[in-house]
mmCIF file of C-alpha atoms in Angstrom:
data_model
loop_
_atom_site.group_PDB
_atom_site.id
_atom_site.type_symbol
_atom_site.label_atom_id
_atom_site.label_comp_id
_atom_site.label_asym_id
_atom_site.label_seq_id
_atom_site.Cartn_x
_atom_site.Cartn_y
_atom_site.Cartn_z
ATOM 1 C CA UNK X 253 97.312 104.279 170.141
ATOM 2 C CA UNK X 254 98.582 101.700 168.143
ATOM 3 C CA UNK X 255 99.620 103.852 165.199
ATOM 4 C CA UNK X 256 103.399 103.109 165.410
ATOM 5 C CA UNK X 257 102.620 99.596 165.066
ATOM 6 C CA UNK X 258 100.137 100.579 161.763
ATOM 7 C CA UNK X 259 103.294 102.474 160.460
ATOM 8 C CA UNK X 260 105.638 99.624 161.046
ATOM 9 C CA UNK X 261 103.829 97.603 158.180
ATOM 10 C CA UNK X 262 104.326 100.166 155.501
ATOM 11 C CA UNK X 263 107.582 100.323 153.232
ATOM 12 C CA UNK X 264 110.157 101.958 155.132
ATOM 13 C CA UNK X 265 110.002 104.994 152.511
ATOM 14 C CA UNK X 266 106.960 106.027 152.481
ATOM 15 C CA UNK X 267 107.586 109.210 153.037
ATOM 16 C CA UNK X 268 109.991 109.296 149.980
ATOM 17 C CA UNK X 269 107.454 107.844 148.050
ATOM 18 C CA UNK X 270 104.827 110.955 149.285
ATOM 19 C CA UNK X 271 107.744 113.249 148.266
ATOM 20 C CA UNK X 272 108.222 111.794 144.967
ATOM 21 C CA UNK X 273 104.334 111.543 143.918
ATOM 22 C CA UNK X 274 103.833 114.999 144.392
ATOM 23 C CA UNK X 275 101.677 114.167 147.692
ATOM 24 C CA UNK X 276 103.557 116.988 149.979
ATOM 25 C CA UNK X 277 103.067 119.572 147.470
ATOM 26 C CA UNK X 278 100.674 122.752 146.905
ATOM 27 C CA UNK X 279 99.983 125.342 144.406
ATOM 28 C CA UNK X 280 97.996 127.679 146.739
ATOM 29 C CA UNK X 281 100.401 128.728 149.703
ATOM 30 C CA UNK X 282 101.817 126.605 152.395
ATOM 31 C CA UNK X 283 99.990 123.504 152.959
ATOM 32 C CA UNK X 284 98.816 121.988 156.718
ATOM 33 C CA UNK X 285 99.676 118.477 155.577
ATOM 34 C CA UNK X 286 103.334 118.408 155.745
ATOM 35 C CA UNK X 287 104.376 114.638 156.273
ATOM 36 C CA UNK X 288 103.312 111.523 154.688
ATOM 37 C CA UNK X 289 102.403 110.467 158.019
ATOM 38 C CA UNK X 290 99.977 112.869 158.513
ATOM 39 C CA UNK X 291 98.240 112.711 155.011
ATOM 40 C CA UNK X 292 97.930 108.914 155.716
ATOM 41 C CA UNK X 293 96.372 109.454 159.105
ATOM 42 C CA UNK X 294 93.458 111.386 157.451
ATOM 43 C CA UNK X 295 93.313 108.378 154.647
ATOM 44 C CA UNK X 296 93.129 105.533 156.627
ATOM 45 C CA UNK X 297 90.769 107.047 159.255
ATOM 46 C CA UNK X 298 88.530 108.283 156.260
ATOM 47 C CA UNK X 299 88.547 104.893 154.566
ATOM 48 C CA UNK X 300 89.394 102.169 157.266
ATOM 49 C CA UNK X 301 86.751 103.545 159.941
ATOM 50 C CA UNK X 302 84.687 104.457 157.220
ATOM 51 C CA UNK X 303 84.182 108.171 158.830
ATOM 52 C CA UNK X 304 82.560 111.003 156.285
ATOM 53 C CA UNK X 305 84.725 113.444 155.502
ATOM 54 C CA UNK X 306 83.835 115.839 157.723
ATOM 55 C CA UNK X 307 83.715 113.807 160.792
ATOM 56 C CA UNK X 308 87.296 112.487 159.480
ATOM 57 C CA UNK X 309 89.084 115.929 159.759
ATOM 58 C CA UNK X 310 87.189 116.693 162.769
ATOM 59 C CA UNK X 311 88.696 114.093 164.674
ATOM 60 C CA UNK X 312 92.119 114.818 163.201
ATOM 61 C CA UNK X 313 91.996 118.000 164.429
ATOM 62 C CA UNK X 314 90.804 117.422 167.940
ATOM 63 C CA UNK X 315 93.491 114.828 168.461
ATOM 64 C CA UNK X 316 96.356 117.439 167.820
ATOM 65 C CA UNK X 317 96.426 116.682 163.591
ATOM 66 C CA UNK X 318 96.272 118.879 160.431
ATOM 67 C CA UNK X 319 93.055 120.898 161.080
ATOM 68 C CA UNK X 320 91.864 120.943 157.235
ATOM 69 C CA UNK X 321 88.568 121.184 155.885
ATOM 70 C CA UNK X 322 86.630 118.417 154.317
ATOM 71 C CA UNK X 323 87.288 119.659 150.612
ATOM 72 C CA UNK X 324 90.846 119.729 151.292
ATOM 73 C CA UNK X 325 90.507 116.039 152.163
ATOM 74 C CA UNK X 326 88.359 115.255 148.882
ATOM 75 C CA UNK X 327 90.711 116.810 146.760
ATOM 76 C CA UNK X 328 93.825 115.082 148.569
ATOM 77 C CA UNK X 329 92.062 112.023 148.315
ATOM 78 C CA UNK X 330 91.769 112.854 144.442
ATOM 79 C CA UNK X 331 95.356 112.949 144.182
ATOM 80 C CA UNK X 332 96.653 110.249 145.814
ATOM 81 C CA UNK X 333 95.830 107.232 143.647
ATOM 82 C CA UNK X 334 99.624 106.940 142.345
ATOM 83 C CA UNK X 335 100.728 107.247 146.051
ATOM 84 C CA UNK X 336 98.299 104.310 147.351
ATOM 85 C CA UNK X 337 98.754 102.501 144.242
ATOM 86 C CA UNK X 338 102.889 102.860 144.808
ATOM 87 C CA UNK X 339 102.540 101.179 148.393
ATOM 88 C CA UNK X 340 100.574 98.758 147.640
ATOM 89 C CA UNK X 341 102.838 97.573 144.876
ATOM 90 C CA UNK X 342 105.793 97.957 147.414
ATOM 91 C CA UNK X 343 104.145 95.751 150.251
ATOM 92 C CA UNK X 344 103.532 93.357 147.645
ATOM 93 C CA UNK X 345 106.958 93.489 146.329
ATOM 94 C CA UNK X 346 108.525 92.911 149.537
ATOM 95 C CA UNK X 347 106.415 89.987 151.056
ATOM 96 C CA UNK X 348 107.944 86.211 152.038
ATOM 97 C CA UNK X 349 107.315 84.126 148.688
ATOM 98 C CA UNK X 350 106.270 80.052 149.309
ATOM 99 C CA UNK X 351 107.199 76.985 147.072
ATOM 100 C CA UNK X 352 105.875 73.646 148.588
ATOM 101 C CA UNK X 353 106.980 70.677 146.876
ATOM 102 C CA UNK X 354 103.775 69.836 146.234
ATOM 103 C CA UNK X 355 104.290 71.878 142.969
ATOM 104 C CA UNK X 356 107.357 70.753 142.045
ATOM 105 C CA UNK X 357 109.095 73.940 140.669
ATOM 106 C CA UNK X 358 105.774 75.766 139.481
ATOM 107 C CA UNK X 359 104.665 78.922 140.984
ATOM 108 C CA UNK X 360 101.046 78.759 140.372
ATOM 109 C CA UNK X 361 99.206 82.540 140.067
ATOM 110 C CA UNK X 362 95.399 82.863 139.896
ATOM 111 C CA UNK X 363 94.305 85.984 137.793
ATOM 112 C CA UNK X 364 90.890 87.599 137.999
ATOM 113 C CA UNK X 365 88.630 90.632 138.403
ATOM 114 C CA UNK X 366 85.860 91.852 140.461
ATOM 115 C CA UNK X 367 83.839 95.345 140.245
ATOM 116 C CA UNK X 368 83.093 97.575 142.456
ATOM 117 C CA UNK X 369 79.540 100.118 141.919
ATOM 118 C CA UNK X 370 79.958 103.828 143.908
ATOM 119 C CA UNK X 371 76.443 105.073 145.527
ATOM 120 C CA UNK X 372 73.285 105.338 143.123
ATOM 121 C CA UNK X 373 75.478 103.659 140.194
ATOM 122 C CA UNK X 374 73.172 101.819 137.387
ATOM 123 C CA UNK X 375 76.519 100.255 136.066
ATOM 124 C CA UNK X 376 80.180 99.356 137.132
ATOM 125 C CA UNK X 377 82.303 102.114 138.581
ATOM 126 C CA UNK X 378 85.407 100.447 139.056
ATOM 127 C CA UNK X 379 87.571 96.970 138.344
ATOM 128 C CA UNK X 380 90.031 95.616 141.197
ATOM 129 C CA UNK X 381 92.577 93.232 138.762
ATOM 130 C CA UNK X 382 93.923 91.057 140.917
ATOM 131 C CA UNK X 383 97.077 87.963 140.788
ATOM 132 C CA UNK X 384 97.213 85.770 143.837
ATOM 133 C CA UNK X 385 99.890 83.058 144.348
ATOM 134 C CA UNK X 386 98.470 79.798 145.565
ATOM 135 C CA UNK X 387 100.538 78.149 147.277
ATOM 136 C CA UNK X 388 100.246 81.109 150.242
ATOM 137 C CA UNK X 389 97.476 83.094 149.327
ATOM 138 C CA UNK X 390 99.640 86.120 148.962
ATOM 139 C CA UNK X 391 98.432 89.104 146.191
ATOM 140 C CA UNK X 392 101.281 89.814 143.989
ATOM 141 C CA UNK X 393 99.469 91.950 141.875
ATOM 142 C CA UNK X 394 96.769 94.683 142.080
ATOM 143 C CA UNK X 395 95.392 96.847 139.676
ATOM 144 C CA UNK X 396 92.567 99.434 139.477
ATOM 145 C CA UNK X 397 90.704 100.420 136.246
ATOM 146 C CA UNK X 398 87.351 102.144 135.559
ATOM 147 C CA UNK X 399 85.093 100.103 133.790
ATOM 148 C CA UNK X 400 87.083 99.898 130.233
ATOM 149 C CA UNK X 401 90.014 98.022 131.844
ATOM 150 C CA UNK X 402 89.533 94.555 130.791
ATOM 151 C CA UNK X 403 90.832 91.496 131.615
ATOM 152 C CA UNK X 404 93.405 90.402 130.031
ATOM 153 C CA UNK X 405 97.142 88.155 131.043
ATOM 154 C CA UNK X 406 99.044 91.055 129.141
ATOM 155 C CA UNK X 407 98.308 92.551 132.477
ATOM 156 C CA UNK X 408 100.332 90.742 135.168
ATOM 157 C CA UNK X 409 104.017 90.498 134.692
ATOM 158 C CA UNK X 410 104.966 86.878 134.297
ATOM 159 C CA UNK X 411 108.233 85.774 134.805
ATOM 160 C CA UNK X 412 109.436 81.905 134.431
ATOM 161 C CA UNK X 413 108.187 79.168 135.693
ATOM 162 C CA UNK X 414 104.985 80.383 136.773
ATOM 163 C CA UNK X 415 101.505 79.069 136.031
ATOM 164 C CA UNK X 416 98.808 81.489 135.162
ATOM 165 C CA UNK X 417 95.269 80.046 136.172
ATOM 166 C CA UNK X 418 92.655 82.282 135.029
ATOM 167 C CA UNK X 419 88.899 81.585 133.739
ATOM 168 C CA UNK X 420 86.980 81.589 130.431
ATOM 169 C CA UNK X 421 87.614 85.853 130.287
ATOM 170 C CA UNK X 422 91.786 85.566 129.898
ATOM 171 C CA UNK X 423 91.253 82.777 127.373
ATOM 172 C CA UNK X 424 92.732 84.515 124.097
ATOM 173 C CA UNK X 425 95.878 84.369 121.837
ATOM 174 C CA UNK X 426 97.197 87.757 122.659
ATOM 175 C CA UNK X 427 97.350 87.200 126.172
ATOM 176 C CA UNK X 428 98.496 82.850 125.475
ATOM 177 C CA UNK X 429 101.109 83.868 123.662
ATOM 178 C CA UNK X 430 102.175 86.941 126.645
ATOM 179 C CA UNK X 431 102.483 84.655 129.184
ATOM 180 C CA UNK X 432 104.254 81.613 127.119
ATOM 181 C CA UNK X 433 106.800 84.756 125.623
ATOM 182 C CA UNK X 434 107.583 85.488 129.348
ATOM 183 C CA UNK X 435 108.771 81.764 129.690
ATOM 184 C CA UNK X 436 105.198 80.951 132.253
ATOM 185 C CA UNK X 437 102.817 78.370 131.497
ATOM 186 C CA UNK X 438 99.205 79.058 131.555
ATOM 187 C CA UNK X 439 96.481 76.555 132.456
ATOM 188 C CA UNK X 440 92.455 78.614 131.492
ATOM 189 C CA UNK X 441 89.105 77.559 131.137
ATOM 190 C CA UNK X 442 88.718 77.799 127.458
ATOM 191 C CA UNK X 443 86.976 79.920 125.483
ATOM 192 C CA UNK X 444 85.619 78.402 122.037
ATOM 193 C CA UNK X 445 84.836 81.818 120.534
ATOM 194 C CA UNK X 446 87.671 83.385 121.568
ATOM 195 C CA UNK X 447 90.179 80.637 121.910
ATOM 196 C CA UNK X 448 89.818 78.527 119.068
ATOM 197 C CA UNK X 449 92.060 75.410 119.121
ATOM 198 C CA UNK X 450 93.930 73.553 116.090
ATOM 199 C CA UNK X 451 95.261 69.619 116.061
ATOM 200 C CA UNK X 452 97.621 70.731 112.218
ATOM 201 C CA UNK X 453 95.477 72.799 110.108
ATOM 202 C CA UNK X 454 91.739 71.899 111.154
ATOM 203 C CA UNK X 455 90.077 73.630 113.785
ATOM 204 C CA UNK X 456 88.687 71.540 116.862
ATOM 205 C CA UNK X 457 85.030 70.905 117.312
ATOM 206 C CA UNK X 458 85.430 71.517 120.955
ATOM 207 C CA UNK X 459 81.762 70.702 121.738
ATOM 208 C CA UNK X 460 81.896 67.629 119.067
ATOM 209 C CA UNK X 461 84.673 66.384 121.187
ATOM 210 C CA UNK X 462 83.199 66.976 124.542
ATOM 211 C CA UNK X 463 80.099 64.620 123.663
ATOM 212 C CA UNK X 464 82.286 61.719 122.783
ATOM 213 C CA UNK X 465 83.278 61.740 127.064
ATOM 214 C CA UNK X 466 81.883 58.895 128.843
ATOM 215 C CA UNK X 467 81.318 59.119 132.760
ATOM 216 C CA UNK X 468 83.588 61.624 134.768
ATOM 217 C CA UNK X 469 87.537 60.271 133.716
ATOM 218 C CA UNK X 470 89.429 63.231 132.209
ATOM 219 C CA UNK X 471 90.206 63.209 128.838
ATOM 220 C CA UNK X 472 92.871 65.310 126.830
ATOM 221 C CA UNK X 473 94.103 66.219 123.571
ATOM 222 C CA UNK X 474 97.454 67.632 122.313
ATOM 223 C CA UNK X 475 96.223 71.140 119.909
ATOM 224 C CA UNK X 476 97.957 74.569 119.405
ATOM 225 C CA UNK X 477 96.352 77.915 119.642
ATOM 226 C CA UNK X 478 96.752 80.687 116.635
ATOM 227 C CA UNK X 479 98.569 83.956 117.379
ATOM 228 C CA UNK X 480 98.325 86.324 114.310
ATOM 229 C CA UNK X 481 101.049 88.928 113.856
ATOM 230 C CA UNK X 482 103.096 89.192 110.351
ATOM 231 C CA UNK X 483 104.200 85.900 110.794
ATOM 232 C CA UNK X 484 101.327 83.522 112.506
ATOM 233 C CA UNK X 485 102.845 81.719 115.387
ATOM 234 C CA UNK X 486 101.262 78.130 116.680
ATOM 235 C CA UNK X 487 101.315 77.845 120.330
ATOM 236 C CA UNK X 488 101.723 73.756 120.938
ATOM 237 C CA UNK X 489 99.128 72.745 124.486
ATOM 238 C CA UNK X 490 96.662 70.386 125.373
ATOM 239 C CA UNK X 491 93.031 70.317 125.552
ATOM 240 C CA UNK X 492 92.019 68.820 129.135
ATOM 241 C CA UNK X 493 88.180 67.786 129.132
ATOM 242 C CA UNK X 494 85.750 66.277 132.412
ATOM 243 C CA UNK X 495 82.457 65.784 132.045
ATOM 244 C CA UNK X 496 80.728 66.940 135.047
ATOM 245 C CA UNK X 497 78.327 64.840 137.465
ATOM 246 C CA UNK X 498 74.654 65.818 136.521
ATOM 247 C CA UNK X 499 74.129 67.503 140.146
ATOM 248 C CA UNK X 500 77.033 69.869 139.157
ATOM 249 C CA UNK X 501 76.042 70.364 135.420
ATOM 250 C CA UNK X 502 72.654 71.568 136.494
ATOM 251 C CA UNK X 503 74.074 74.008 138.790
ATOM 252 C CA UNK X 504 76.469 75.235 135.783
ATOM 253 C CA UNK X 505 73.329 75.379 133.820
ATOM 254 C CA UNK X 506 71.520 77.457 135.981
ATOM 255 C CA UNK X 507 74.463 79.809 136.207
ATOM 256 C CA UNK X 508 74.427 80.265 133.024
ATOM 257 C CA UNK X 509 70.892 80.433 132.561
ATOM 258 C CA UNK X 510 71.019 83.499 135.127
ATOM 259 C CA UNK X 511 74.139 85.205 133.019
ATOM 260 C CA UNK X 512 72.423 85.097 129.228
ATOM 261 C CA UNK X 513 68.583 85.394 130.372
ATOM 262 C CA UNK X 514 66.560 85.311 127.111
ATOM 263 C CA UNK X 515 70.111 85.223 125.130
ATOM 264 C CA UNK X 516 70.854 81.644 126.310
ATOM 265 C CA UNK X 517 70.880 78.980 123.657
ATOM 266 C CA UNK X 518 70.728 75.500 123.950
ATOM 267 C CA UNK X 519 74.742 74.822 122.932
ATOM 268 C CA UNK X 520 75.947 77.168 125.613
ATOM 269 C CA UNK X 521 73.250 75.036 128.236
ATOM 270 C CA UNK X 522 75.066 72.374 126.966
ATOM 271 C CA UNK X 523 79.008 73.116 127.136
ATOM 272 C CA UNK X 524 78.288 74.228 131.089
ATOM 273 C CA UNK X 525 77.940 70.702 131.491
ATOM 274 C CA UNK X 526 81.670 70.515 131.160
ATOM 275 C CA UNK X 527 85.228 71.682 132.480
ATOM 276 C CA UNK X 528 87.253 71.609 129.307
ATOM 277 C CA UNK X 529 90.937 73.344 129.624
ATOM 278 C CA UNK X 530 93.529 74.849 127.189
ATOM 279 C CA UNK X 531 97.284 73.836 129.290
ATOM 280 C CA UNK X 532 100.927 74.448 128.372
ATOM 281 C CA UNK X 533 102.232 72.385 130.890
ATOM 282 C CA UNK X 534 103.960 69.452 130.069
ATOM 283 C CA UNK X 535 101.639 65.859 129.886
ATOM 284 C CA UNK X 536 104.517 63.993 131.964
ATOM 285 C CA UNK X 537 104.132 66.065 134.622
ATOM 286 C CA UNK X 538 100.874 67.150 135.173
ATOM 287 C CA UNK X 539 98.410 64.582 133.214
ATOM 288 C CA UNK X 540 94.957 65.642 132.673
ATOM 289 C CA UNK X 541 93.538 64.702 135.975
ATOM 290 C CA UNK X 542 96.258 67.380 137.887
ATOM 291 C CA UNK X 543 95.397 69.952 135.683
ATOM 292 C CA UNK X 544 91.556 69.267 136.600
ATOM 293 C CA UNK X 545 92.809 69.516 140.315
ATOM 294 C CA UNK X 546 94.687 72.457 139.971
ATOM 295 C CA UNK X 547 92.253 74.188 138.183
ATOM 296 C CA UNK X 548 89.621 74.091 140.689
ATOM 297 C CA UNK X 549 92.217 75.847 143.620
ATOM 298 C CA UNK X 550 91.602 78.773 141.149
ATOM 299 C CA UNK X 551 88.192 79.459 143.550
ATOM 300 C CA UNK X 552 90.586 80.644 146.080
ATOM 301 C CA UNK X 553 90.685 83.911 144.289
ATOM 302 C CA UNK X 554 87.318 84.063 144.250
ATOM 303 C CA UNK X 555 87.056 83.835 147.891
ATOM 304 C CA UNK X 556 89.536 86.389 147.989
ATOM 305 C CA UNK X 557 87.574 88.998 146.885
ATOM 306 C CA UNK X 558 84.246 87.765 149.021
ATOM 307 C CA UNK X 559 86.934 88.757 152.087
ATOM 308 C CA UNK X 560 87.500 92.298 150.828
ATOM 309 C CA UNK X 561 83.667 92.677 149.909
ATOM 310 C CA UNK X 562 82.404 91.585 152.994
ATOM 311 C CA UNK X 563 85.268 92.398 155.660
ATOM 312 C CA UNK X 564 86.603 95.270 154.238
ATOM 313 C CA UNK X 565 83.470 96.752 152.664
ATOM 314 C CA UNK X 566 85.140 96.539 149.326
ATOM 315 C CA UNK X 567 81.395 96.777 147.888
ATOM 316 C CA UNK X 568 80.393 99.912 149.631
ATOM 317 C CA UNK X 569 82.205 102.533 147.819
ATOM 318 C CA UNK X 570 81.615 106.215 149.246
ATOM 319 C CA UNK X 571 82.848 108.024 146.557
ATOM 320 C CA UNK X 572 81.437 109.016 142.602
ATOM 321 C CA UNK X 573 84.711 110.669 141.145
ATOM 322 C CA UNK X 574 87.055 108.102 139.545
ATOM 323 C CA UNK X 575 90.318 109.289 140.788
ATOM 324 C CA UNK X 576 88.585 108.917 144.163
ATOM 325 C CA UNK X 577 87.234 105.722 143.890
ATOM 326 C CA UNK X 578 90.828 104.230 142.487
ATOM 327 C CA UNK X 579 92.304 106.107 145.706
ATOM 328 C CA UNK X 580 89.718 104.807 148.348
ATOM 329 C CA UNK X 581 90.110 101.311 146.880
ATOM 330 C CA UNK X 582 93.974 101.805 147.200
ATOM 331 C CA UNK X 583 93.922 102.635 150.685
#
């Protein structure tokens, strides 16, 4: 009864949208499903009531819908990935955008992942890549990829003066040098394998320089980052370095005790019991104990996606096909 008001929430052309992603077409006669309207009823009861498939076209029909069978709806659901993908990316698109002063003129963005495992799976089925601006909590990016889509920042579209925050797994050149290129700063847990760090032409002894900390004050370090190419290009930052209180290092430690298992080694038990940065921004503005601040908001994303896993069922996926899973995730 309240489907107007659902309907009101989606882009006004939605229908277009159906039209233009092939969602209102059929190779094998005329088709039952002839609006956008209707193929979304069938989606959202399938996926937001979490009905089977059959029971989700049988209570379509009896209320006066489409009367299709449940195949129909699998393979419809197989199709529509583009189309779900396409509103979500217009809702997005189209939301109110916040800039408390608090930030000065930064729009900060959180990056990360989280995967998603379909019924009887021994491994990931599925990656939700995700961009959330903190200063609202609003998603301004969404992406899903089967299990090779990695993280990366070359996946978001940054645009200037915005901050990308992202953890140890976006900490690389390629992706440094993508966001800095798109006139953003980025502010990410560092790396030292993959994100090596230079002050002129010697490398850093990160961990070296993280033993030398005394108590809990920050501590930082102008450096610049390597980005090969035909020409190799230095990327000036600063390394931003906290020792952590013993209660907290232990808990890092037994994180990462639980991530390696018999692969853990004694140096990586003893970099968890740090926070140690790689920043663009400038030291005038945002000195080392900011950055350490800021940094830690970056658990907002994370909290995001314990929402969708345990509101939305986000970790409960029905479905075994990819082009199913991307569309029930979608919707």
């Amino acid at each position: 009864e309240d489907w107007e008001t659902l309907l009101s929430f989606l882009p006004h052309d939605y229908e277009e949208l159906a039209v233009a992603h092939g969602q209102l077409e059929t190779r094998f006669g005329p088709t039952k499903v002839r609006t956008a309207e209707e193929l979304l009823r069938l989606i959202f009861i399938h996926v937001g009531v979490g009905l089977a498939l059959r029971q989700t076209v049988a209570l379509v029909a009896e209320a006066g819908g489409p009367d299709i069978s449940a195949m129909r709806l699998h393979m419809r659901m197989r199709r529509a990935s583009a189309y779900l993908h396409a509103l979500v990316t217009r809702l997005i698109a189209t939301s109110a955008v916040a800039a408390p002063e608090l930030w000065g003129d930064l729009d900060p963005v959180a990056v990360d992942a989280t995967t998603v495992s379909g019924p009887g799976a021994t491994g990931i089925d599925a990656r939700i890549h995700t961009a959330l601006r903190l200063t609202n909590i609003e998603i301004v990016h969404v992406e899903v990829t089967d299990v090779s889509g990695g993280e990366s920042l070359k996946r978001f579209g940054w645009k200037p003066g915005q901050l990308a925050i992202g953890d140890r797994g976006y900490a690389n050149p390629p992706g440094v040098a993508a966001v800095v290129d798109a006139g953003a700063d980025v502010l990410i847990r560092l790396n030292r394998g993959a994100l090596p760090v230079y002050e002129g032409a010697e490398p850093v002894d990160v961990l070296a320089r993280l033993r030398a900390l005394h108590g809990c004050r920050a501590c930082e370090w102008p450096v610049d980052v390597r980005v090969a190419g035909k020409v190799e290009r230095r990327l000036a930052g600063r390394l931003v370095a906290v020792r952590l209180p013993e209660k907290e290092a232990e808990e890092a430690r037994g994180r990462v005790r639980r991530e390696y298992g018999r692969d853990v080694t004694d140096e990586l038990l003893e970099a968890a019991g740090y926070v140690a940065l790689f920043t663009t921004l400038p030291r005038r503005k945002f000195p080392a104990g900011r950055c350490l601040e800021m940094y830690r908001l970056r658990w907002q994303i994370e909290l995001q996606f314990k929402r969708w896993k345990s509101i939305c069922g986000l970790d409960r996926l029905p479905n075994y096909r990819d082009a199913t899973i991307r569309s029930w995730l979608y919707a």
